[in-house]
Coordinates of C-alpha atoms and ligand atoms in Angstrom, one line a residue:
X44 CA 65.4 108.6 102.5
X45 CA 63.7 108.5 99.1
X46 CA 63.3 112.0 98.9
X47 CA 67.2 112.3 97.9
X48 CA 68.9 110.6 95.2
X49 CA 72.6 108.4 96.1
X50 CA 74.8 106.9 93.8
X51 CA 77.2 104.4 94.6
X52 CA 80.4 104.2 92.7
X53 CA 82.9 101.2 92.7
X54 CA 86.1 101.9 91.5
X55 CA 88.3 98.7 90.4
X56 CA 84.9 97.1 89.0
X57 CA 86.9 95.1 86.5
X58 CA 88.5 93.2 89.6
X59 CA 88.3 90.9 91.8
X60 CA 86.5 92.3 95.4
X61 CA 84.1 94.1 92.8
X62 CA 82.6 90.8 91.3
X63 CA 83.0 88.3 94.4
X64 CA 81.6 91.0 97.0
X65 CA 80.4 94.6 95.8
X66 CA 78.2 93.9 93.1
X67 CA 76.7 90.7 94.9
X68 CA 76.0 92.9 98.0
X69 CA 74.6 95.4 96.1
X70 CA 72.4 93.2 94.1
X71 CA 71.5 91.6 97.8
X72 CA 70.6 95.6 99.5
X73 CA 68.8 96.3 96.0
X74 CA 66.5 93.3 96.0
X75 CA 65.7 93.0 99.9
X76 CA 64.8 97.0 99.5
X77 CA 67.3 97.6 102.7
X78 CA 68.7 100.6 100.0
X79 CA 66.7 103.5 98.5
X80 CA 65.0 102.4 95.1
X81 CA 66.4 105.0 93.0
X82 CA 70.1 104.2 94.2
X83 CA 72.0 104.1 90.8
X84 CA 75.1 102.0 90.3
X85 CA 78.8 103.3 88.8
X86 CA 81.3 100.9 87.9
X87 CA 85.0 102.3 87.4
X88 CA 88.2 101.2 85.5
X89 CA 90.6 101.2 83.4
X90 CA 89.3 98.5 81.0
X91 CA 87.0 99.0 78.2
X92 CA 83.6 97.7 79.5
X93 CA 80.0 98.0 79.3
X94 CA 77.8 97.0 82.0
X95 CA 77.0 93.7 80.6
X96 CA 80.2 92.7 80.7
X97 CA 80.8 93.2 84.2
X98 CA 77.3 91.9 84.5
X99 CA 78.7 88.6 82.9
X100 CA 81.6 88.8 85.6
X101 CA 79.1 89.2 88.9
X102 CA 76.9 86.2 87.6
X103 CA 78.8 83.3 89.2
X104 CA 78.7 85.3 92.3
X105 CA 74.7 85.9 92.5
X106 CA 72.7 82.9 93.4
X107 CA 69.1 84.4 91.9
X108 CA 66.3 82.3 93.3
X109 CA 63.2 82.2 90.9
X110 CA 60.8 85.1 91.2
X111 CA 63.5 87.8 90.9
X112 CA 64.7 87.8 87.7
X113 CA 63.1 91.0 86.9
X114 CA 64.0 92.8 89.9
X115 CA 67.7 91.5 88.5
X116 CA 66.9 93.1 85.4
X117 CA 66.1 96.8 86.8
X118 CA 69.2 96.0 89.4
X119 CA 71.3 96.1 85.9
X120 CA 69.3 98.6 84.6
X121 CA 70.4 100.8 87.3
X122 CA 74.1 99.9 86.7
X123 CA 76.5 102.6 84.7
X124 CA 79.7 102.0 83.7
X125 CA 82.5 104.8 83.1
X126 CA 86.1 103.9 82.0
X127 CA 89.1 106.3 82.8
X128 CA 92.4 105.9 84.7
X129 CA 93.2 107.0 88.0
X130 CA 95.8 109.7 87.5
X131 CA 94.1 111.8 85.2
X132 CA 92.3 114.5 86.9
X133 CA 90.4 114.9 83.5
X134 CA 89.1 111.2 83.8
X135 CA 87.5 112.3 87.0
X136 CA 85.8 115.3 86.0
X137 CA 84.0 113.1 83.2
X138 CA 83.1 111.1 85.8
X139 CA 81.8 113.7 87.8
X140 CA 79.6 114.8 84.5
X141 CA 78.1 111.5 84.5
X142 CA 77.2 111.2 88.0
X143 CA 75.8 114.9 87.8
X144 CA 73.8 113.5 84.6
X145 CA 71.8 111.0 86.2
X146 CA 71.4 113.0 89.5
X147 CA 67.9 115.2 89.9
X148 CA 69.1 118.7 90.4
X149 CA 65.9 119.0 92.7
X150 CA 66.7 117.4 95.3
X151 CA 69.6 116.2 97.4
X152 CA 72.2 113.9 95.8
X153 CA 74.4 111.5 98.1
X154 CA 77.5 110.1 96.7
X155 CA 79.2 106.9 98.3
X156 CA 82.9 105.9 96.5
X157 CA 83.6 102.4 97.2
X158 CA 87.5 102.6 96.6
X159 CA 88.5 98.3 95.5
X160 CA 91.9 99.8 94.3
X161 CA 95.1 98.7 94.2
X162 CA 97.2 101.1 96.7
X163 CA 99.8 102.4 94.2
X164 CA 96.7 104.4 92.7
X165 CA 95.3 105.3 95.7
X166 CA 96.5 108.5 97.0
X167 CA 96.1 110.0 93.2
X168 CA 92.5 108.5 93.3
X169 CA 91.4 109.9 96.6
X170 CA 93.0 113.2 95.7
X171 CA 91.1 113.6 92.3
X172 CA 87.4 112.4 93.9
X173 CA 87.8 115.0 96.4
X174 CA 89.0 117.5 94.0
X175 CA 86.4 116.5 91.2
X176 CA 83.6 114.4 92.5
X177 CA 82.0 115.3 95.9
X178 CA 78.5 115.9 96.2
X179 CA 77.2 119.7 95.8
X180 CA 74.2 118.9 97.3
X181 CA 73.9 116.4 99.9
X182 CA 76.7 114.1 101.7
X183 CA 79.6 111.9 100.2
X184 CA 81.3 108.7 101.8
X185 CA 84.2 107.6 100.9
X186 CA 84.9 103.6 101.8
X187 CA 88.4 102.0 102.0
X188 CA 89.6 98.6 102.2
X189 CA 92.9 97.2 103.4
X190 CA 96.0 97.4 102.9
X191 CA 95.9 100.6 105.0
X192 CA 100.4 100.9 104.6
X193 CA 102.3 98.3 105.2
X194 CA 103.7 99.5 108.3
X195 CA 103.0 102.3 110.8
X196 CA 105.0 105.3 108.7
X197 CA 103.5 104.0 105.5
X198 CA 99.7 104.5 107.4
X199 CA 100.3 107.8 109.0
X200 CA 101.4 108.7 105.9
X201 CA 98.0 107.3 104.5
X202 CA 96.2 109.0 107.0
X203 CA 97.2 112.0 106.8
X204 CA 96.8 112.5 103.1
X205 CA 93.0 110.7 104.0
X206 CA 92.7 113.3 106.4
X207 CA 93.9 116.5 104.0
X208 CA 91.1 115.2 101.9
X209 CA 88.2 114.0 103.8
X210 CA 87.0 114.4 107.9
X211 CA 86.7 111.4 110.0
X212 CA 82.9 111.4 109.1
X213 CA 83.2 110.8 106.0
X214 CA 86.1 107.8 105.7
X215 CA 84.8 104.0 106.1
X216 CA 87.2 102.0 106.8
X217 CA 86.3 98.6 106.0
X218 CA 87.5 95.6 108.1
X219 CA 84.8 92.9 106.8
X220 CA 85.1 90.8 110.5
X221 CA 83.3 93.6 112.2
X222 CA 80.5 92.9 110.1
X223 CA 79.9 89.0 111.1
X224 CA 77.3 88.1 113.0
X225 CA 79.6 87.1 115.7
X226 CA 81.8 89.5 116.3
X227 CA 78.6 92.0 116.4
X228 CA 77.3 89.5 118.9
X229 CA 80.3 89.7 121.0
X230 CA 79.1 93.3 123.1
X231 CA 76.0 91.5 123.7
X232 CA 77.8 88.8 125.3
X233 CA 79.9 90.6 127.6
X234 CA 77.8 93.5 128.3
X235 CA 74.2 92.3 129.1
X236 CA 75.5 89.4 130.7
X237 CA 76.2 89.6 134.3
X238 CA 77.3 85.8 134.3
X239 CA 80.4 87.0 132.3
X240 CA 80.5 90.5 133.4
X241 CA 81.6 89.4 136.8
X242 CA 84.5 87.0 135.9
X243 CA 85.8 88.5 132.6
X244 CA 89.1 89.1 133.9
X245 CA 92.6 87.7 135.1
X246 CA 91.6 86.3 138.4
X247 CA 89.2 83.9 136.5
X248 CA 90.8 83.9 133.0
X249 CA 93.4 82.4 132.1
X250 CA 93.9 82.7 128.2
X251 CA 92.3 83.7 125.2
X252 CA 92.8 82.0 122.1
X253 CA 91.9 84.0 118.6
X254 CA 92.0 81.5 115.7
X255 CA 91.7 81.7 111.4
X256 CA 92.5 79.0 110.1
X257 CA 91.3 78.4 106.3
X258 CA 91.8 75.0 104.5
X259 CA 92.9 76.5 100.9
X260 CA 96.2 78.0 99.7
X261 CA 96.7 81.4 98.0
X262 CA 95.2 80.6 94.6
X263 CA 96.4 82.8 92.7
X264 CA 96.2 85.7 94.8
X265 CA 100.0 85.3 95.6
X266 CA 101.4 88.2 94.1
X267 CA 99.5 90.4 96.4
X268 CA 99.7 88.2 99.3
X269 CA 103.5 87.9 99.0
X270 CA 103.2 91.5 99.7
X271 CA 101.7 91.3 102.9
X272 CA 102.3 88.0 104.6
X273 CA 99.5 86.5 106.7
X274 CA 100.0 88.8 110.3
X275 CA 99.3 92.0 107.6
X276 CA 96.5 90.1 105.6
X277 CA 94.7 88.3 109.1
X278 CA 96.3 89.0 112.5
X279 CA 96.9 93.0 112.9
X280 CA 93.2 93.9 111.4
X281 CA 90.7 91.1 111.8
X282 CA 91.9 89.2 114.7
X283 CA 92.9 92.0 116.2
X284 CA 89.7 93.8 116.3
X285 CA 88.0 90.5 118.0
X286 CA 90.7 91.5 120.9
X287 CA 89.6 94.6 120.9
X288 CA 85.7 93.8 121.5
X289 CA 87.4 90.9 124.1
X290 CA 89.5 92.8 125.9
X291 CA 88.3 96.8 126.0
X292 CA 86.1 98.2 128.9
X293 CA 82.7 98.4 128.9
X294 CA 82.2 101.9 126.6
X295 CA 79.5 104.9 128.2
X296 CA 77.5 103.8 125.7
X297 CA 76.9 102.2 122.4
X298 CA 77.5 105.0 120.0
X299 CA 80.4 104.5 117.8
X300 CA 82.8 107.0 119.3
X301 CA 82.1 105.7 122.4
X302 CA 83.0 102.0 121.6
X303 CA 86.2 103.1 119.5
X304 CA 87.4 105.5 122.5
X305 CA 87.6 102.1 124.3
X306 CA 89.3 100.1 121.7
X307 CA 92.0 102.6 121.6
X308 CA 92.9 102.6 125.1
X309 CA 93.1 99.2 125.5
X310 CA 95.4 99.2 122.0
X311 CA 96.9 101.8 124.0
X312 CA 97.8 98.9 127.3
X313 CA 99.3 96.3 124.7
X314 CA 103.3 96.1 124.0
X315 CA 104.9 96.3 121.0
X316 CA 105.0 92.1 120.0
X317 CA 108.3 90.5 120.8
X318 CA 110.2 87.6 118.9
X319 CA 110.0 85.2 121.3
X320 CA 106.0 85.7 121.5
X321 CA 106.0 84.3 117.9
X322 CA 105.8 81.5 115.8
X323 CA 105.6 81.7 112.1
X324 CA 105.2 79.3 109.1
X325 CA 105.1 78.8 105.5
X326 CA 102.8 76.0 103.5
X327 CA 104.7 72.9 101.5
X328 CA 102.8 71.1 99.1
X329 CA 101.1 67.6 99.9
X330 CA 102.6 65.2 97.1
X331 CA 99.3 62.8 98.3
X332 CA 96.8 65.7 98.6
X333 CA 93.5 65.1 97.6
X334 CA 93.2 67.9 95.2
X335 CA 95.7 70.0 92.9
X336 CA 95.7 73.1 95.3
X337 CA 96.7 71.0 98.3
X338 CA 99.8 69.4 95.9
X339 CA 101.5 73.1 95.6
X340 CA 103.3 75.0 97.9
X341 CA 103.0 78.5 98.8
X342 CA 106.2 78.9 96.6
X343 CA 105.1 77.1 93.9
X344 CA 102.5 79.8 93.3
X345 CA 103.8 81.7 90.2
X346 CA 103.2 84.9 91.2
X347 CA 105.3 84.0 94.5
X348 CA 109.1 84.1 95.0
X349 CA 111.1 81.0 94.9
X350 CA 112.7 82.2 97.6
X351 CA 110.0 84.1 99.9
X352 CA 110.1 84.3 103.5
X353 CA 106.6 85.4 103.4
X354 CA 104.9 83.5 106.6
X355 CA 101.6 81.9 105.3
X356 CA 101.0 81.0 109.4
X357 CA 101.6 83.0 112.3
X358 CA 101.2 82.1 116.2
X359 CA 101.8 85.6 118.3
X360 CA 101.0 86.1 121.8
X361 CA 99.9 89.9 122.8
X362 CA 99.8 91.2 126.5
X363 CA 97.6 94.0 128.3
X364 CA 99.4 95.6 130.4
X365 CA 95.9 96.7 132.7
X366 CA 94.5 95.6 135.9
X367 CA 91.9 93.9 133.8
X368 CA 94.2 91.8 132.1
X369 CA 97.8 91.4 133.5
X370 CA 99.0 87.8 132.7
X371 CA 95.8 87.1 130.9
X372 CA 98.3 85.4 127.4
X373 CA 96.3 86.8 124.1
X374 CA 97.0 84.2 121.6
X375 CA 96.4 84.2 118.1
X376 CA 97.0 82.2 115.3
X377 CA 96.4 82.5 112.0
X378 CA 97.0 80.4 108.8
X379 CA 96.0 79.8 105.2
X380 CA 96.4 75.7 103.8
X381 CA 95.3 74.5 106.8
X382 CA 93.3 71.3 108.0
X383 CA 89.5 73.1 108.2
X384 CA 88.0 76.4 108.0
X385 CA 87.2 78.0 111.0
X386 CA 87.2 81.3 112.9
X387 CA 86.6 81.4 116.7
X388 CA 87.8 83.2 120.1
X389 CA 87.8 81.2 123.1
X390 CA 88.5 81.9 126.1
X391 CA 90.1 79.7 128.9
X392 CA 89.2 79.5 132.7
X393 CA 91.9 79.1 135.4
X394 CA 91.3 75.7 137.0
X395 CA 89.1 74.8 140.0
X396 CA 91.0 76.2 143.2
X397 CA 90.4 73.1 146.1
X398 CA 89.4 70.7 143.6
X399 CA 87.8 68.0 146.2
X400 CA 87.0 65.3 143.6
X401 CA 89.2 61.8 142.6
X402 CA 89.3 63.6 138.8
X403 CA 90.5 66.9 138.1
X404 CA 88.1 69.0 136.6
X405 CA 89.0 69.9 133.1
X406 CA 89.0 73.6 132.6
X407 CA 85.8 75.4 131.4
X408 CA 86.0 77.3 127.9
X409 CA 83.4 79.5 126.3
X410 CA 83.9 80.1 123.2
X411 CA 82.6 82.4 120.2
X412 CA 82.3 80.6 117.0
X413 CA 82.3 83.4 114.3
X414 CA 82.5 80.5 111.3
X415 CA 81.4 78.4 110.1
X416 CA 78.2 77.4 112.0
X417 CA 77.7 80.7 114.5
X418 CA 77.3 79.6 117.7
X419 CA 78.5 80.3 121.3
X420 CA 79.4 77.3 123.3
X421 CA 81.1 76.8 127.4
X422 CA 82.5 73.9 128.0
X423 CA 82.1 72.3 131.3
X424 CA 81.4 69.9 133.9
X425 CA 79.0 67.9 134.3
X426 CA 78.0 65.0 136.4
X427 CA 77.1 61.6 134.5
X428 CA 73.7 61.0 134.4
X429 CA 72.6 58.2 136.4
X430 CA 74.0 56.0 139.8
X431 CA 77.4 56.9 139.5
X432 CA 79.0 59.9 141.1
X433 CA 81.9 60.5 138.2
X434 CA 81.6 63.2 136.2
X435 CA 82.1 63.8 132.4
X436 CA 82.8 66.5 130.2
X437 CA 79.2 68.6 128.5
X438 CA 78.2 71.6 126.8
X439 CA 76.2 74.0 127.7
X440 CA 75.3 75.0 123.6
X441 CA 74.2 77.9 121.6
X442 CA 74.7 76.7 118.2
X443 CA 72.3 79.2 115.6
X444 CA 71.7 76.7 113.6
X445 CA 69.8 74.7 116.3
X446 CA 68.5 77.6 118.0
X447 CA 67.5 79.8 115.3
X448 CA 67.0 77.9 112.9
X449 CA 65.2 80.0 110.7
X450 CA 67.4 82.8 111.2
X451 CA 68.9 85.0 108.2
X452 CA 72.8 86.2 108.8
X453 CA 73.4 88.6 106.3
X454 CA 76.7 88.8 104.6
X455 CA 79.5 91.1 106.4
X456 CA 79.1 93.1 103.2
X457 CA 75.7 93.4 103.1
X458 CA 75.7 95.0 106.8
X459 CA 78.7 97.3 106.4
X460 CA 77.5 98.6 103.2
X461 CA 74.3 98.9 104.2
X462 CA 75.9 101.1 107.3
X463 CA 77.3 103.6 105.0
X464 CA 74.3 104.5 103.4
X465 CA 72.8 104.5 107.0
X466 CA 75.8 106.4 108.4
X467 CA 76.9 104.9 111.0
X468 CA 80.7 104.3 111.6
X469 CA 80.4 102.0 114.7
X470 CA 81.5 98.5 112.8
X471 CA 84.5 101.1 110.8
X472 CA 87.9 101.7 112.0
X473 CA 88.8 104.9 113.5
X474 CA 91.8 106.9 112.7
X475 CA 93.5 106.6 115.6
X476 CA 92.5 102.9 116.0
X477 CA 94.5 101.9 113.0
X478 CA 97.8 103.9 114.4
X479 CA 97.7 102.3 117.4
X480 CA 97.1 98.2 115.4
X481 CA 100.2 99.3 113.9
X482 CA 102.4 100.4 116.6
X483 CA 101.7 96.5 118.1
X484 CA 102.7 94.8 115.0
X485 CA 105.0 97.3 113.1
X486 CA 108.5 96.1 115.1
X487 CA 107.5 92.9 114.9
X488 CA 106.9 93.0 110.7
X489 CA 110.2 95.0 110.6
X490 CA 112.4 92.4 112.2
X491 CA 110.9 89.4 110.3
X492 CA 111.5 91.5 107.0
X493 CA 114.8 92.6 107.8
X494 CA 116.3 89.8 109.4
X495 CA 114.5 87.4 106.8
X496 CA 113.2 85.1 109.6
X497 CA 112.8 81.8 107.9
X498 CA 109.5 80.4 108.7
X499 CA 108.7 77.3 109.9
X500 CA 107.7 74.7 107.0
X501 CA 104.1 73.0 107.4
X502 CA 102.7 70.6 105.3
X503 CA 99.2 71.8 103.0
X504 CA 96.0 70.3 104.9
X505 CA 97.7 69.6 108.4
X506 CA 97.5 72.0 111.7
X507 CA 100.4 74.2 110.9
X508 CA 103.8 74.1 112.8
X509 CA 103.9 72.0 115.9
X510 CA 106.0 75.3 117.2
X511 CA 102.3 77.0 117.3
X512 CA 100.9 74.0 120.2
X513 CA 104.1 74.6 122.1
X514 CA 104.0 78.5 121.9
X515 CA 100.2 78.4 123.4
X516 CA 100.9 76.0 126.2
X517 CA 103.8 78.2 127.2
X518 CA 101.0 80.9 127.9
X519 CA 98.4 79.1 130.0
X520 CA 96.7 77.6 127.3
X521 CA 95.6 73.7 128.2
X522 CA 94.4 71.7 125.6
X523 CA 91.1 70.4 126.8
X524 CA 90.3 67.8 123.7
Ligands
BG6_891 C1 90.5 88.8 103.7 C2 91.9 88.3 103.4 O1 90.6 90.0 104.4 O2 89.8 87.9 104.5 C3 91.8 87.0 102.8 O3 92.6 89.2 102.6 C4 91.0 86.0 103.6 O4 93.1 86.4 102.6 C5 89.6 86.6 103.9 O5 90.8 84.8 102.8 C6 88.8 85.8 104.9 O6 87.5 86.3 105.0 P1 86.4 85.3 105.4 O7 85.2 86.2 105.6 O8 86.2 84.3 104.3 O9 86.8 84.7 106.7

């Protein structure tokens, strides 16, 4: 409310998230007045800075649209930067000083850290804030992103410092795909639907696909990817959270603990993923490309090892062992230097029992576009229009461009952020959620690493490893066309 005061602090605002997302979706919640006008800005780093600077940074990354310039200006004029480290404890208590400086000792003061840090600083970090900086009168949130560990002792590990530190109330765990339109969407679709409701299971089901696929390379980000490898970086968080909305029972009712309680029991139904349910790959360069990303391969990224094993492209299938879902293949595939950019979940019908036409139906999909160009479409049937008696292939089509055309989706950031001030933790991942993502994929990860699986080669631009097509039609998934 306005009758408290929050600051928002950023910590790595010298880097990379900071200028491409933070400050963009704060300048976005600041200008459409979704945030409290007094909320006050702290950037935090190492580097020598003044807010200008990092002002200079944000600029490519804010499209201003004439008419807001000065609401820009008091946006900056809001802005504070502090410099320290993040091991000295003293660093923080000057920070604290600061924050306590432009707080009104009147009234209540909220504090939100936004935590864009590398992870080998971020036990000391967390430690210090929560030693040093929480709020004496009012609430403090504490946002994380990714990597959460790098397996499942690494997290637990995680955790339970996080948890020595902070209560489950006041960690935000941020996994950006739960703030698209989309996967928001995706409760709605299942849940006041009784069209789906009824056949959203194995006797009508018979696979569903979860794809990312992204047309660009590492650029320059190799040195942290080749860290995590593409099932870390896309498959065990974001993909894995669109199963979860997919695949979990309808929750008691919306409010966050309710919808997490069922994500973690159907987490709870799903194997450990084997070798055999997995295909992985690794980009080569395209001597013809048509640009000079698409010429380099993954290992011709400097910051990469010439001789990584690092998959760039992974194809794993996941099974729920419940009555629900018993047989029902969850396929998902994932992969950076790809043909196109696209996220979507589709789901794939068994075929017509007593098919009594000269064709064979082809199966009906429905699928869930989450990017680009949101829309929900179900493939189907349909006669062709006219004399004949054939029938054809249609679309029945919700694409949001068409049908809301005048609709604004707001960034994932923009709503998530927007959530913490808010409070609500339903689009965050849970404590236990995030043990039970890595109990799935932590064998897996282990044997690739340790057995230094060589991944299949792919070429920049193209579909990824044929391996991938074979993998899915071994799991009931038909390719329609
Ligand atoms: C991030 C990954 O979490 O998601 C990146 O670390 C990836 O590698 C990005 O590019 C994709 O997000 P979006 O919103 O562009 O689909």
């Amino acid at each position: 409310g306005q009758g408290c005061t929050h600051i928002f602090t950023i910590f790595g605002a010298s880097g990379d998230l900071a200028k491409k997302k933070i400050y963009p979706t704060m300048w976005a919640l600041y200008r459409d007045s979704l945030i409290p006008e007094n909320t006050q800005v702290f950037g935090y780093a190492r580097s020598d800075l003044k807010v200008e600077d990092i002002r200079k940074k944000c600029e490519p990354y804010i499209k201003l649209k004439s008419g807001e310039e000065e609401t820009f200006e008091k946006f900056w004029a809001a802005n504070q930067y502090v410099r320290g480290t993040y091991d000295k404890r003293t660093d923080f208590e000057h920070l604290n000083h600061a924050l306590t400086r432009a707080e009104d000792n009147k009234r209540e003061n909220n504090r939100i850290f936004y935590l864009a840090l590398p992870s080998s600083v971020f036990m000391e970090s967390t430690k210090h804030i929560r030693e040093t900086c929480m709020a004496e009168r009012g609430w403090t949130r504490v946002i994380i992103e990714k990597p959460f560990g790098y397996d499942a002792d690494s997290s637990e590990k995680l955790s339970k410092h996080l948890s020595g530190l902070f209560t489950e109330e006041q960690l935000y765990r941020i996994d950006h795909y739960l703030g698209k339109e989309m996967v928001q969407n995706l409760m709605t679709l299942r849940f006041a639907n009784n069209l789906y409701t009824r056949s959203w299971d194995r006797d009508s089901i018979a696979s569903v696909t979860i794809t990312f696929k992204e047309p660009f390379g590492t650029q320059g980000r190799g040195g942290y990817f080749d860290q995590s490898g593409i099932i870390r970086d896309i498959l065990q968080n974001h993909l894995l959270q669109i199963l979860c909305l997919a695949a979990m029972e309808k929750p008691a009712s919306t409010s966050p603990d309710d919808i997490r309680d069922e994500k973690v029991k159907v987490l709870k139904t799903i194997p450990a993923i084997t070798i055999e349910d997995c295909v992985l790959g690794q980009y080569v360069g395209d001597p013809n490309g048509k640009d000079e990303d698409s010429k380099l391969g993954y290992k011709d990224d400097d910051t990469v090892p010439k001789d990584s094993v690092t998959p760039t492209y992974a194809a794993l299938v996941l099974r729920i062992n419940n009555e629900r879902w018993e047989g029902v293949p969850f396929i998902m595939r994932a992969g950076k230097a790809l043909n196109e950019r696209k996220a979507e979940l589709r789901i794939q019908y068994r075929d017509v029992p007593g098919n009594i036409f000269s064709k064979t139906p082809s199966r009906n999909e429905l699928v869930l576009r989450v990017q680009p160009n949101e829309a929900i479409y179900c493939k189907m049937m349909n006669k062709s229009p006219g004399m004949s008696f054939t029938m054809e292939e249609s679309e029945l089509d919700l694409t949001y461009r068409n049908r809301y055309a005048d609709a604004k989706l707001p960034e994932a950031y923009e709503r998530l952020i927007l959530d913490v001030f808010v409070g609500s933790q339903m689009h965050f991942v849970r404590t236990d959620e995030l043990r039970e993502a890595w109990r799935i994929f932590t064998p897996i990860l282990h044997k690739i690493e340790g057995e230094k699986v060589q991944p299949i080669p792919y070429k920049y631009g193209t579909r990824g490893p044929k391996e991938a097509d074979e993998l899915a039609a071994k799991n009931n998934f038909v390719y329609t066309g």
